[in-house]
């Protein structure tokens, strides 16, 4: 089991805190979006994989929310980085702060799971990847679209004879094309192309 600390406890960080902290692998706002035959994808027993060490946020309201949920609240990023029990830092703060926090975390011996977009510029991303390589720490952009409704719709349609209207296909394919382009760009950067 790995211990994870979350930096930033707003909408995304708060959702991750609930999913990891309660060990359910899902948050309430995801449930209505799930296609019936894919429910097991979001009900993984994450408690066997991750333990939430705690969260850090500069906003006192978010700190109080986390305490109210029973989560440990770190007083600073430095406290997280100094905690020998923390294996992974999940970054869910405004995008312009991602690179600085990721680099600090990896230099402190922590793996990094980062919300997207990981950095505002490719130069910052290159620096983050350089530090990942130097330290041997994993830098992982948090991007998993496999369970999003548009991707599930395409999968269901392709796997069955279920009829889909052209307007639904068009919406789903536009979303898929955007992600393929983004994935291709990120893949090129990661492979050094």
CSV table of C-alpha atoms in Angstrom, one decimal:
chain,number,residue,atom,x,y,z
A,1,UNK,CA,0.0,0.0,0.0
A,2,UNK,CA,1.2,3.5,-0.8
A,3,UNK,CA,0.6,6.7,1.2
A,4,UNK,CA,-0.6,9.7,-0.8
A,5,UNK,CA,-0.9,13.3,0.2
A,6,UNK,CA,-3.0,15.8,-1.7
A,7,UNK,CA,-1.9,19.4,-2.4
A,8,UNK,CA,-4.9,21.5,-3.1
A,9,UNK,CA,-8.3,20.5,-1.8
A,10,UNK,CA,-10.7,22.4,-4.1
A,11,UNK,CA,-13.1,20.7,-6.5
A,12,UNK,CA,-10.6,18.2,-8.0
A,13,UNK,CA,-8.5,17.7,-4.9
A,14,UNK,CA,-11.6,17.4,-2.7
A,15,UNK,CA,-13.0,14.7,-5.0
A,16,UNK,CA,-9.7,12.8,-4.9
A,17,UNK,CA,-9.7,13.1,-1.1
A,18,UNK,CA,-13.2,11.6,-0.9
A,19,UNK,CA,-12.4,8.7,-3.2
A,20,UNK,CA,-9.0,7.9,-1.6
A,21,UNK,CA,-9.9,8.8,2.0
A,22,UNK,CA,-13.0,6.7,2.1
A,23,UNK,CA,-11.4,3.9,0.0
A,24,UNK,CA,-14.3,3.7,-2.4
A,25,UNK,CA,-12.6,4.8,-5.6
A,26,UNK,CA,-15.5,7.0,-6.6
A,27,UNK,CA,-17.0,10.3,-5.7
A,28,UNK,CA,-20.7,11.1,-5.6
A,29,UNK,CA,-20.7,13.4,-8.6
A,30,UNK,CA,-19.4,10.6,-10.8
A,31,UNK,CA,-22.1,8.1,-10.1
A,32,UNK,CA,-24.9,9.6,-12.3
A,33,UNK,CA,-22.6,9.5,-15.3
A,34,UNK,CA,-21.9,5.8,-15.3
A,35,UNK,CA,-23.3,3.5,-17.9
A,36,UNK,CA,-24.8,0.5,-16.1
A,37,UNK,CA,-22.3,-2.2,-17.4
A,38,UNK,CA,-19.3,-0.1,-16.3
A,39,UNK,CA,-20.1,0.4,-12.7
A,40,UNK,CA,-17.3,-1.8,-11.5
A,41,UNK,CA,-14.8,0.5,-13.1
A,42,UNK,CA,-15.4,3.2,-10.5
A,43,UNK,CA,-16.1,1.0,-7.5
A,44,UNK,CA,-12.6,-0.3,-7.1
A,45,UNK,CA,-11.5,-1.0,-3.5
A,46,UNK,CA,-8.9,1.7,-3.6
A,47,UNK,CA,-8.3,1.2,0.1
A,48,UNK,CA,-6.1,-1.8,-0.8
A,49,UNK,CA,-3.9,0.3,-3.0
A,50,UNK,CA,-3.7,3.8,-1.4
A,51,UNK,CA,-4.0,5.4,2.0
A,52,UNK,CA,-4.7,9.1,2.3
A,53,UNK,CA,-2.0,10.6,4.6
A,54,UNK,CA,-3.7,14.0,4.4
A,55,UNK,CA,-4.2,17.2,2.5
A,56,UNK,CA,-2.7,20.6,2.3
A,57,UNK,CA,-4.6,23.7,1.1
A,58,UNK,CA,-3.9,27.4,1.8
A,59,UNK,CA,-7.7,28.1,2.1
A,60,UNK,CA,-8.8,27.7,5.7
A,61,UNK,CA,-12.4,26.8,4.6
A,62,UNK,CA,-11.0,23.8,2.6
A,63,UNK,CA,-8.8,22.8,5.6
A,64,UNK,CA,-11.9,22.9,7.8
A,65,UNK,CA,-13.9,20.8,5.3
A,66,UNK,CA,-11.1,18.2,5.2
A,67,UNK,CA,-11.0,18.1,9.0
A,68,UNK,CA,-14.8,17.7,9.0
A,69,UNK,CA,-14.4,14.7,6.7
A,70,UNK,CA,-11.9,13.2,9.2
A,71,UNK,CA,-8.8,13.8,7.0
A,72,UNK,CA,-5.4,14.9,8.4
A,73,UNK,CA,-4.5,18.4,7.4
A,74,UNK,CA,-0.9,19.3,6.8
A,75,UNK,CA,0.1,22.9,7.7
A,76,UNK,CA,2.4,23.3,4.7
A,77,UNK,CA,3.8,21.8,1.5
A,78,UNK,CA,7.1,21.4,3.3
A,79,UNK,CA,5.5,19.3,6.0
A,80,UNK,CA,4.2,16.9,3.4
A,81,UNK,CA,7.6,16.7,1.7
A,82,UNK,CA,9.3,16.1,5.0
A,83,UNK,CA,6.9,13.3,6.0
A,84,UNK,CA,8.8,10.0,5.4
A,85,UNK,CA,5.4,8.1,5.3
A,86,UNK,CA,4.2,9.9,2.2
A,87,UNK,CA,5.1,8.1,-1.0
A,88,UNK,CA,3.1,10.1,-3.6
A,89,UNK,CA,2.0,13.7,-3.8
A,90,UNK,CA,-1.2,14.4,-5.8
A,91,UNK,CA,-1.1,17.9,-7.2
A,92,UNK,CA,-4.5,19.6,-7.6
A,93,UNK,CA,-3.7,23.3,-7.4
A,94,UNK,CA,-3.9,26.0,-10.1
A,95,UNK,CA,-1.9,25.0,-13.2
A,96,UNK,CA,0.8,27.6,-13.0
A,97,UNK,CA,1.9,26.1,-9.7
A,98,UNK,CA,2.2,22.4,-10.9
A,99,UNK,CA,5.8,22.5,-12.1
A,100,UNK,CA,7.3,24.1,-9.0
A,101,UNK,CA,5.5,21.7,-6.6
A,102,UNK,CA,6.2,18.6,-8.8
A,103,UNK,CA,9.9,19.4,-8.9
A,104,UNK,CA,10.0,20.0,-5.1
A,105,UNK,CA,8.2,16.8,-4.5
A,106,UNK,CA,10.4,14.6,-6.7
A,107,UNK,CA,13.5,16.2,-5.2
A,108,UNK,CA,12.1,15.2,-1.8
A,109,UNK,CA,11.8,11.6,-3.0
A,110,UNK,CA,8.1,11.6,-3.7
A,111,UNK,CA,6.3,10.3,-6.8
A,112,UNK,CA,3.9,12.8,-8.4
A,113,UNK,CA,0.4,12.4,-9.7
A,114,UNK,CA,-0.5,15.7,-11.3
A,115,UNK,CA,-3.8,17.1,-12.5
A,116,UNK,CA,-4.0,18.5,-16.0
A,117,UNK,CA,-2.9,20.5,-17.8
A,118,UNK,CA,0.3,19.5,-16.1
A,119,UNK,CA,2.1,22.8,-17.0
A,120,UNK,CA,1.2,25.9,-18.9
A,121,UNK,CA,4.3,25.6,-21.2
A,122,UNK,CA,6.2,22.8,-22.8
A,123,UNK,CA,9.5,24.2,-21.4
A,124,UNK,CA,8.1,23.7,-17.8
A,125,UNK,CA,7.0,20.2,-18.7
A,126,UNK,CA,10.5,19.4,-20.1
A,127,UNK,CA,12.0,20.6,-16.8
A,128,UNK,CA,9.6,18.4,-14.8
A,129,UNK,CA,10.5,15.4,-16.9
A,130,UNK,CA,14.2,16.1,-16.6
A,131,UNK,CA,13.9,16.1,-12.7
A,132,UNK,CA,11.8,12.9,-12.9
A,133,UNK,CA,14.6,11.2,-14.8
A,134,UNK,CA,17.3,12.6,-12.5
A,135,UNK,CA,15.6,11.6,-9.3
A,136,UNK,CA,14.0,8.3,-10.6
A,137,UNK,CA,10.6,9.5,-9.3
A,138,UNK,CA,7.5,8.9,-11.4
A,139,UNK,CA,5.7,11.9,-12.8
A,140,UNK,CA,2.3,10.9,-13.9
A,141,UNK,CA,-0.2,13.3,-15.4
A,142,UNK,CA,-3.6,12.4,-14.1
A,143,UNK,CA,-5.5,11.6,-17.2
A,144,UNK,CA,-7.9,8.7,-17.5
A,145,UNK,CA,-10.8,9.2,-19.9
A,146,UNK,CA,-11.7,5.5,-20.2
A,147,UNK,CA,-14.7,5.9,-17.8
A,148,UNK,CA,-16.0,9.2,-19.0
A,149,UNK,CA,-19.5,9.0,-20.5
A,150,UNK,CA,-18.5,10.0,-24.1
A,151,UNK,CA,-15.8,7.3,-24.2
A,152,UNK,CA,-18.2,4.7,-22.7
A,153,UNK,CA,-20.8,5.6,-25.3
A,154,UNK,CA,-18.3,5.0,-28.1
A,155,UNK,CA,-17.2,1.7,-26.5
A,156,UNK,CA,-20.8,0.5,-26.0
A,157,UNK,CA,-21.7,1.4,-29.6
A,158,UNK,CA,-18.6,-0.3,-31.0
A,159,UNK,CA,-19.1,-3.4,-28.9
A,160,UNK,CA,-22.7,-3.9,-29.8
A,161,UNK,CA,-25.4,-3.2,-32.3
A,162,UNK,CA,-26.7,-0.4,-30.2
A,163,UNK,CA,-27.9,2.4,-32.5
A,164,UNK,CA,-26.4,5.8,-32.0
A,165,UNK,CA,-27.7,8.9,-33.6
A,166,UNK,CA,-25.2,10.9,-35.8
A,167,UNK,CA,-25.4,13.9,-33.4
A,168,UNK,CA,-24.3,11.8,-30.5
A,169,UNK,CA,-21.5,10.2,-32.5
A,170,UNK,CA,-20.3,13.6,-33.6
A,171,UNK,CA,-20.2,15.0,-30.1
A,172,UNK,CA,-18.4,11.9,-28.8
A,173,UNK,CA,-15.9,11.8,-31.6
A,174,UNK,CA,-15.0,15.5,-31.3
A,175,UNK,CA,-14.3,14.9,-27.6
A,176,UNK,CA,-12.3,11.8,-28.5
A,177,UNK,CA,-10.3,13.5,-31.2
A,178,UNK,CA,-9.4,16.4,-28.9
A,179,UNK,CA,-8.0,13.9,-26.3
A,180,UNK,CA,-6.2,11.9,-29.0
A,181,UNK,CA,-4.4,15.1,-30.1
A,182,UNK,CA,-3.5,15.9,-26.5
A,183,UNK,CA,-2.4,12.4,-25.8
A,184,UNK,CA,-0.3,12.5,-29.0
A,185,UNK,CA,1.4,15.7,-28.0
A,186,UNK,CA,2.1,14.5,-24.5
A,187,UNK,CA,3.3,11.2,-25.8
A,188,UNK,CA,5.7,13.0,-28.2
A,189,UNK,CA,7.1,15.0,-25.3
A,190,UNK,CA,7.5,11.9,-23.1
A,191,UNK,CA,9.3,9.9,-25.9
A,192,UNK,CA,11.5,12.9,-26.7
A,193,UNK,CA,10.2,13.4,-30.2
